[in-house]
Amino acid sequence: MKITIERSELLRALNHVHSVVERRNTIPILSNVLIETIDGGINLTATDMDIAIVEKAIATINIEGATTVPVHTIYDIIRKLPDGSQVVFNTEEDNDKLVLTSGRSRFSLQTLPSDDFPTMAGGDMPHSFKIGASEIKSIIDRTKFAISTEETRYYLNGIYIHITSDNGVTLLRGAATDGHRLARVEIPAPDGSEGIPGIIIPRKAIGELRKLIDETTDAISISLSTTKICFSFDDAILTSKLIDGTFPDYERVIPTANDKSIGFDCRNFAAAVDRVATIATEKTRGVKMQMENNVMTLSVSSQDNGTAREEISIDYDGEAIEAGFNSRYLLDVAQLIESGNAEFLMADAASPTIVRDVEDLSALYVLMPMRV
């Protein structure tokens, strides 16, 4: 195999594929990227056997072929080459080394046979549809903060995507929860998505998908079954296993009787929470909120650090109510309220609280209170 490729083109592709591969692998071939020639360029493929990504890059093919090399090594080499460099790949006759040359730089990299590289067979994916890049980006960005990192409850380690109906309108919903907070986002169901099963896309796949979305404005083609999902872009295909588990009935934890509506400027609120939370201990991060006479009082008391208190104006003149929340959770939600006009729907100090953007009801957030 002998190919010539522009450094920037190769780096773009490696940027996507290298992060799929764990730096420590007990199976050597999984540390490698598969490089194979195709018409008009090369395909780079990386996998950890749960996720696989195939990225196409434009290159000049002198001799066709395929090989695998350590992905993090080649990524670091290409990253450190000067802008505008031309990179030449050349495998030696016995094919156990890949010689990489660029200008006066020369590297000889150990290879493993391309025939040993594992494939993640897509299998039959009976459901397919297209979705706008901005729509899937919106779902991810407004739910990923609530994905659980607790491995024992593995079925919460992703975003639950499913179809539902509200007032006769078919909707595609994304939901995530870690048991302390919940995020639910909905969009009109794309054509062809109506019959899809409820699926849980793993956290790692969500992270890789989000990076690919940043570089496209085109619609993304999605194919899925009950066990796998495939996202197709212009130059990349991301395939991932789905989480084999049952997502809980999250609708049951969304309160329906919260009758106290508290309106506030989200930017002022976030800034005030951030200031008083400076005093909060790292472990609890607890902030107390007291609402009465159109004023919210935010306070923190720490035995080690002291106390903090700040007032902000709100739209609420009902009976006094107070509740405690994790400041990090409050700030995570606050940064997602794009209009700046937010609303708490509360019942009492011990009940879940709904947070939403007054001007965008497609997203809803639920926070569990804490004792402070």
mmCIF file of N, CA and C in Angstrom, residues 130-220:
data_model
loop_
_atom_site.group_PDB
_atom_site.id
_atom_site.type_symbol
_atom_site.label_atom_id
_atom_site.label_comp_id
_atom_site.label_asym_id
_atom_site.label_seq_id
_atom_site.Cartn_x
_atom_site.Cartn_y
_atom_site.Cartn_z
ATOM 1 N N LYS A 130 -34.524 10.274 8.569
ATOM 2 C CA LYS A 130 -33.551 11.365 8.595
ATOM 3 C C LYS A 130 -33.993 12.405 9.615
ATOM 4 N N ILE A 131 -33.002 13.033 10.241
ATOM 5 C CA ILE A 131 -33.280 14.060 11.235
ATOM 6 C C ILE A 131 -32.290 15.200 11.039
ATOM 7 N N GLY A 132 -32.744 16.421 11.218
ATOM 8 C CA GLY A 132 -31.876 17.573 11.067
ATOM 9 C C GLY A 132 -30.766 17.596 12.103
ATOM 10 N N ALA A 133 -29.595 18.032 11.688
ATOM 11 C CA ALA A 133 -28.460 18.099 12.622
ATOM 12 C C ALA A 133 -28.793 18.969 13.824
ATOM 13 N N SER A 134 -29.465 20.099 13.589
ATOM 14 C CA SER A 134 -29.796 21.007 14.700
ATOM 15 C C SER A 134 -30.782 20.375 15.668
ATOM 16 N N GLU A 135 -31.663 19.511 15.157
ATOM 17 C CA GLU A 135 -32.662 18.880 16.031
ATOM 18 C C GLU A 135 -32.022 17.850 16.958
ATOM 19 N N ILE A 136 -31.169 16.995 16.402
ATOM 20 C CA ILE A 136 -30.542 15.991 17.261
ATOM 21 C C ILE A 136 -29.531 16.642 18.205
ATOM 22 N N LYS A 137 -28.901 17.715 17.735
ATOM 23 C CA LYS A 137 -27.998 18.474 18.607
ATOM 24 C C LYS A 137 -28.759 19.050 19.795
ATOM 25 N N SER A 138 -29.955 19.565 19.547
ATOM 26 C CA SER A 138 -30.773 20.139 20.602
ATOM 27 C C SER A 138 -31.165 19.083 21.630
ATOM 28 N N ILE A 139 -31.554 17.905 21.150
ATOM 29 C CA ILE A 139 -31.930 16.831 22.079
ATOM 30 C C ILE A 139 -30.748 16.438 22.957
ATOM 31 N N ILE A 140 -29.582 16.257 22.332
ATOM 32 C CA ILE A 140 -28.396 15.842 23.089
ATOM 33 C C ILE A 140 -27.993 16.902 24.102
ATOM 34 N N ASP A 141 -27.882 18.153 23.648
ATOM 35 C CA ASP A 141 -27.369 19.213 24.513
ATOM 36 C C ASP A 141 -28.271 19.486 25.713
ATOM 37 N N ARG A 142 -29.567 19.212 25.560
ATOM 38 C CA ARG A 142 -30.494 19.527 26.647
ATOM 39 C C ARG A 142 -30.833 18.325 27.535
ATOM 40 N N THR A 143 -30.216 17.175 27.246
ATOM 41 C CA THR A 143 -30.463 16.011 28.098
ATOM 42 C C THR A 143 -29.195 15.354 28.642
ATOM 43 N N LYS A 144 -28.055 15.530 27.965
ATOM 44 C CA LYS A 144 -26.869 14.741 28.318
ATOM 45 C C LYS A 144 -26.366 15.018 29.735
ATOM 46 N N PHE A 145 -26.625 16.218 30.267
ATOM 47 C CA PHE A 145 -26.145 16.542 31.617
ATOM 48 C C PHE A 145 -26.787 15.647 32.672
ATOM 49 N N ALA A 146 -27.959 15.090 32.369
ATOM 50 C CA ALA A 146 -28.690 14.276 33.345
ATOM 51 C C ALA A 146 -28.398 12.782 33.205
ATOM 52 N N ILE A 147 -27.532 12.387 32.258
ATOM 53 C CA ILE A 147 -27.194 10.965 32.103
ATOM 54 C C ILE A 147 -26.463 10.485 33.350
ATOM 55 N N SER A 148 -26.870 9.350 33.870
ATOM 56 C CA SER A 148 -26.238 8.793 35.060
ATOM 57 C C SER A 148 -24.851 8.246 34.735
ATOM 58 N N THR A 149 -23.945 8.365 35.702
ATOM 59 C CA THR A 149 -22.619 7.765 35.574
ATOM 60 C C THR A 149 -22.468 6.569 36.508
ATOM 61 N N GLU A 150 -23.555 6.177 37.148
ATOM 62 C CA GLU A 150 -23.541 5.054 38.086
ATOM 63 C C GLU A 150 -23.686 3.755 37.308
ATOM 64 N N GLU A 151 -22.609 2.991 37.229
ATOM 65 C CA GLU A 151 -22.588 1.816 36.359
ATOM 66 C C GLU A 151 -23.538 0.716 36.824
ATOM 67 N N THR A 152 -23.889 0.686 38.111
ATOM 68 C CA THR A 152 -24.787 -0.368 38.583
ATOM 69 C C THR A 152 -26.182 -0.207 37.990
ATOM 70 N N ARG A 153 -26.573 1.035 37.725
ATOM 71 C CA ARG A 153 -27.856 1.264 37.056
ATOM 72 C C ARG A 153 -27.568 1.591 35.590
ATOM 73 N N TYR A 154 -27.063 0.583 34.899
ATOM 74 C CA TYR A 154 -26.551 0.764 33.538
ATOM 75 C C TYR A 154 -27.624 1.279 32.587
ATOM 76 N N TYR A 155 -28.887 0.963 32.862
ATOM 77 C CA TYR A 155 -29.973 1.376 31.971
ATOM 78 C C TYR A 155 -30.214 2.886 32.019
ATOM 79 N N LEU A 156 -29.560 3.592 32.950
ATOM 80 C CA LEU A 156 -29.645 5.053 33.006
ATOM 81 C C LEU A 156 -28.423 5.721 32.389
ATOM 82 N N ASN A 157 -27.495 4.911 31.841
ATOM 83 C CA ASN A 157 -26.232 5.448 31.321
ATOM 84 C C ASN A 157 -26.342 5.895 29.870
ATOM 85 N N GLY A 158 -27.465 6.493 29.505
ATOM 86 C CA GLY A 158 -27.648 6.952 28.139
ATOM 87 C C GLY A 158 -28.894 7.807 28.013
ATOM 88 N N ILE A 159 -29.215 8.154 26.780
ATOM 89 C CA ILE A 159 -30.424 8.941 26.485
ATOM 90 C C ILE A 159 -31.473 8.007 25.894
ATOM 91 N N TYR A 160 -32.654 8.050 26.481
ATOM 92 C CA TYR A 160 -33.769 7.223 26.036
ATOM 93 C C TYR A 160 -34.520 7.963 24.930
ATOM 94 N N ILE A 161 -34.565 7.359 23.752
ATOM 95 C CA ILE A 161 -35.244 7.944 22.590
ATOM 96 C C ILE A 161 -36.479 7.099 22.286
ATOM 97 N N HIS A 162 -37.608 7.753 22.141
ATOM 98 C CA HIS A 162 -38.833 7.001 21.861
ATOM 99 C C HIS A 162 -39.872 7.909 21.215
ATOM 100 N N ILE A 163 -40.902 7.290 20.686
ATOM 101 C CA ILE A 163 -42.002 8.003 20.050
ATOM 102 C C ILE A 163 -43.190 8.058 21.002
ATOM 103 N N THR A 164 -43.832 9.198 21.065
ATOM 104 C CA THR A 164 -45.025 9.349 21.890
ATOM 105 C C THR A 164 -46.005 10.256 21.165
ATOM 106 N N SER A 165 -47.176 10.417 21.739
ATOM 107 C CA SER A 165 -48.205 11.259 21.135
ATOM 108 C C SER A 165 -48.766 12.196 22.192
ATOM 109 N N ASP A 166 -48.976 13.449 21.816
ATOM 110 C CA ASP A 166 -49.533 14.442 22.730
ATOM 111 C C ASP A 166 -50.557 15.281 21.963
ATOM 112 N N ASN A 167 -51.815 15.181 22.402
ATOM 113 C CA ASN A 167 -52.904 15.907 21.736
ATOM 114 C C ASN A 167 -52.959 15.629 20.237
ATOM 115 N N GLY A 168 -52.733 14.378 19.898
ATOM 116 C CA GLY A 168 -52.822 13.978 18.501
ATOM 117 C C GLY A 168 -51.589 14.259 17.669
ATOM 118 N N VAL A 169 -50.544 14.841 18.281
ATOM 119 C CA VAL A 169 -49.294 15.144 17.572
ATOM 120 C C VAL A 169 -48.256 14.080 17.921
ATOM 121 N N THR A 170 -47.663 13.474 16.905
ATOM 122 C CA THR A 170 -46.634 12.454 17.135
ATOM 123 C C THR A 170 -45.293 13.144 17.386
ATOM 124 N N LEU A 171 -44.646 12.765 18.488
ATOM 125 C CA LEU A 171 -43.417 13.430 18.920
ATOM 126 C C LEU A 171 -42.289 12.433 19.101
ATOM 127 N N LEU A 172 -41.077 12.883 18.826
ATOM 128 C CA LEU A 172 -39.867 12.133 19.164
ATOM 129 C C LEU A 172 -39.314 12.741 20.448
ATOM 130 N N ARG A 173 -39.168 11.907 21.466
ATOM 131 C CA ARG A 173 -38.702 12.408 22.763
ATOM 132 C C ARG A 173 -37.349 11.817 23.130
ATOM 133 N N GLY A 174 -36.540 12.652 23.770
ATOM 134 C CA GLY A 174 -35.312 12.199 24.384
ATOM 135 C C GLY A 174 -35.397 12.468 25.868
ATOM 136 N N ALA A 175 -34.984 11.508 26.691
ATOM 137 C CA ALA A 175 -35.048 11.681 28.144
ATOM 138 C C ALA A 175 -33.806 11.077 28.782
ATOM 139 N N ALA A 176 -33.362 11.709 29.859
ATOM 140 C CA ALA A 176 -32.232 11.193 30.631
ATOM 141 C C ALA A 176 -32.453 11.529 32.090
ATOM 142 N N THR A 177 -32.011 10.639 32.967
ATOM 143 C CA THR A 177 -32.126 10.896 34.400
ATOM 144 C C THR A 177 -31.043 10.137 35.153
ATOM 145 N N ASP A 178 -30.606 10.709 36.258
ATOM 146 C CA ASP A 178 -29.674 10.020 37.148
ATOM 147 C C ASP A 178 -30.300 9.767 38.517
ATOM 148 N N GLY A 179 -31.615 9.955 38.601
ATOM 149 C CA GLY A 179 -32.317 9.746 39.863
ATOM 150 C C GLY A 179 -32.435 11.005 40.699
ATOM 151 N N HIS A 180 -31.588 12.010 40.426
ATOM 152 C CA HIS A 180 -31.639 13.286 41.148
ATOM 153 C C HIS A 180 -32.229 14.394 40.284
ATOM 154 N N ARG A 181 -32.111 14.233 38.986
ATOM 155 C CA ARG A 181 -32.631 15.218 38.039
ATOM 156 C C ARG A 181 -33.050 14.489 36.771
ATOM 157 N N LEU A 182 -33.951 15.122 36.049
ATOM 158 C CA LEU A 182 -34.479 14.517 34.827
ATOM 159 C C LEU A 182 -34.602 15.589 33.766
ATOM 160 N N ALA A 183 -34.263 15.230 32.539
ATOM 161 C CA ALA A 183 -34.423 16.134 31.394
ATOM 162 C C ALA A 183 -35.248 15.433 30.335
ATOM 163 N N ARG A 184 -36.234 16.146 29.802
ATOM 164 C CA ARG A 184 -37.073 15.599 28.734
ATOM 165 C C ARG A 184 -37.215 16.642 27.630
ATOM 166 N N VAL A 185 -36.893 16.244 26.415
ATOM 167 C CA VAL A 185 -36.960 17.154 25.264
ATOM 168 C C VAL A 185 -37.751 16.462 24.168
ATOM 169 N N GLU A 186 -38.574 17.226 23.464
ATOM 170 C CA GLU A 186 -39.366 16.630 22.397
ATOM 171 C C GLU A 186 -39.347 17.504 21.148
ATOM 172 N N ILE A 187 -39.435 16.830 19.999
ATOM 173 C CA ILE A 187 -39.526 17.500 18.703
ATOM 174 C C ILE A 187 -40.590 16.768 17.891
ATOM 175 N N PRO A 188 -41.149 17.406 16.859
ATOM 176 C CA PRO A 188 -42.062 16.676 15.974
ATOM 177 C C PRO A 188 -41.355 15.452 15.399
ATOM 178 N N ALA A 189 -42.027 14.336 15.378
ATOM 179 C CA ALA A 189 -41.416 13.091 14.905
ATOM 180 C C ALA A 189 -41.038 13.203 13.429
ATOM 181 N N PRO A 190 -39.766 12.938 13.077
ATOM 182 C CA PRO A 190 -39.375 12.965 11.657
ATOM 183 C C PRO A 190 -40.123 11.894 10.868
ATOM 184 N N ASP A 191 -40.303 12.144 9.592
ATOM 185 C CA ASP A 191 -40.956 11.165 8.708
ATOM 186 C C ASP A 191 -40.201 9.840 8.758
ATOM 187 N N GLY A 192 -40.942 8.766 8.962
ATOM 188 C CA GLY A 192 -40.332 7.442 8.990
ATOM 189 C C GLY A 192 -39.958 6.952 10.370
ATOM 190 N N SER A 193 -40.048 7.835 11.385
ATOM 191 C CA SER A 193 -39.632 7.441 12.737
ATOM 192 C C SER A 193 -40.788 6.918 13.583
ATOM 193 N N GLU A 194 -41.999 6.969 13.060
ATOM 194 C CA GLU A 194 -43.179 6.694 13.880
ATOM 195 C C GLU A 194 -43.181 5.307 14.521
ATOM 196 N N GLY A 195 -42.626 4.309 13.862
ATOM 197 C CA GLY A 195 -42.716 2.947 14.400
ATOM 198 C C GLY A 195 -41.487 2.466 15.147
ATOM 199 N N ILE A 196 -40.553 3.355 15.464
ATOM 200 C CA ILE A 196 -39.307 2.889 16.093
ATOM 201 C C ILE A 196 -39.567 2.417 17.517
ATOM 202 N N PRO A 197 -38.795 1.419 17.973
ATOM 203 C CA PRO A 197 -38.915 0.995 19.371
ATOM 204 C C PRO A 197 -38.238 2.000 20.287
ATOM 205 N N GLY A 198 -38.559 1.971 21.561
ATOM 206 C CA GLY A 198 -37.834 2.790 22.533
ATOM 207 C C GLY A 198 -36.425 2.257 22.701
ATOM 208 N N ILE A 199 -35.419 3.123 22.581
ATOM 209 C CA ILE A 199 -34.017 2.683 22.638
ATOM 210 C C ILE A 199 -33.230 3.573 23.593
ATOM 211 N N ILE A 200 -32.142 3.019 24.136
ATOM 212 C CA ILE A 200 -31.250 3.788 25.017
ATOM 213 C C ILE A 200 -29.884 3.865 24.345
ATOM 214 N N ILE A 201 -29.491 5.071 23.923
ATOM 215 C CA ILE A 201 -28.191 5.278 23.269
ATOM 216 C C ILE A 201 -27.144 5.528 24.347
ATOM 217 N N PRO A 202 -26.061 4.741 24.393
ATOM 218 C CA PRO A 202 -25.073 4.860 25.480
ATOM 219 C C PRO A 202 -24.373 6.223 25.509
ATOM 220 N N ARG A 203 -23.902 6.573 26.688
ATOM 221 C CA ARG A 203 -23.246 7.859 26.930
ATOM 222 C C ARG A 203 -22.046 8.071 26.001
ATOM 223 N N LYS A 204 -21.215 7.047 25.808
ATOM 224 C CA LYS A 204 -20.025 7.224 24.967
ATOM 225 C C LYS A 204 -20.413 7.486 23.521
ATOM 226 N N ALA A 205 -21.419 6.769 23.039
ATOM 227 C CA ALA A 205 -21.880 6.988 21.661
ATOM 228 C C ALA A 205 -22.445 8.394 21.500
ATOM 229 N N ILE A 206 -23.130 8.876 22.526
ATOM 230 C CA ILE A 206 -23.673 10.239 22.494
ATOM 231 C C ILE A 206 -22.540 11.248 22.356
ATOM 232 N N GLY A 207 -21.453 11.040 23.092
ATOM 233 C CA GLY A 207 -20.316 11.959 23.030
ATOM 234 C C GLY A 207 -19.665 11.977 21.656
ATOM 235 N N GLU A 208 -19.488 10.796 21.062
ATOM 236 C CA GLU A 208 -18.882 10.727 19.732
ATOM 237 C C GLU A 208 -19.812 11.322 18.672
ATOM 238 N N LEU A 209 -21.094 11.052 18.803
ATOM 239 C CA LEU A 209 -22.078 11.596 17.867
ATOM 240 C C LEU A 209 -22.095 13.112 17.924
ATOM 241 N N ARG A 210 -22.022 13.644 19.123
ATOM 242 C CA ARG A 210 -22.088 15.107 19.295
ATOM 243 C C ARG A 210 -20.923 15.799 18.587
ATOM 244 N N LYS A 211 -19.742 15.181 18.604
ATOM 245 C CA LYS A 211 -18.582 15.772 17.928
ATOM 246 C C LYS A 211 -18.770 15.784 16.408
ATOM 247 N N LEU A 212 -19.361 14.728 15.878
ATOM 248 C CA LEU A 212 -19.594 14.655 14.439
ATOM 249 C C LEU A 212 -20.642 15.676 13.991
ATOM 250 N N ILE A 213 -21.655 15.887 14.824
ATOM 251 C CA ILE A 213 -22.724 16.831 14.467
ATOM 252 C C ILE A 213 -22.183 18.243 14.316
ATOM 253 N N ASP A 214 -21.174 18.587 15.102
ATOM 254 C CA ASP A 214 -20.614 19.940 15.056
ATOM 255 C C ASP A 214 -20.083 20.311 13.679
ATOM 256 N N GLU A 215 -19.773 19.321 12.873
ATOM 257 C CA GLU A 215 -19.129 19.590 11.591
ATOM 258 C C GLU A 215 -20.058 19.404 10.400
ATOM 259 N N THR A 216 -21.369 19.376 10.659
ATOM 260 C CA THR A 216 -22.315 19.247 9.548
ATOM 261 C C THR A 216 -23.560 20.069 9.818
ATOM 262 N N THR A 217 -24.198 20.479 8.741
ATOM 263 C CA THR A 217 -25.497 21.142 8.852
ATOM 264 C C THR A 217 -26.553 20.346 8.095
ATOM 265 N N ASP A 218 -26.129 19.252 7.471
ATOM 266 C CA ASP A 218 -27.036 18.434 6.674
ATOM 267 C C ASP A 218 -27.847 17.496 7.564
ATOM 268 N N ALA A 219 -28.903 16.960 7.005
ATOM 269 C CA ALA A 219 -29.700 15.961 7.718
ATOM 270 C C ALA A 219 -28.862 14.704 7.936
ATOM 271 N N ILE A 220 -29.093 14.052 9.059
ATOM 272 C CA ILE A 220 -28.358 12.838 9.420
ATOM 273 C C ILE A 220 -29.269 11.638 9.210
#
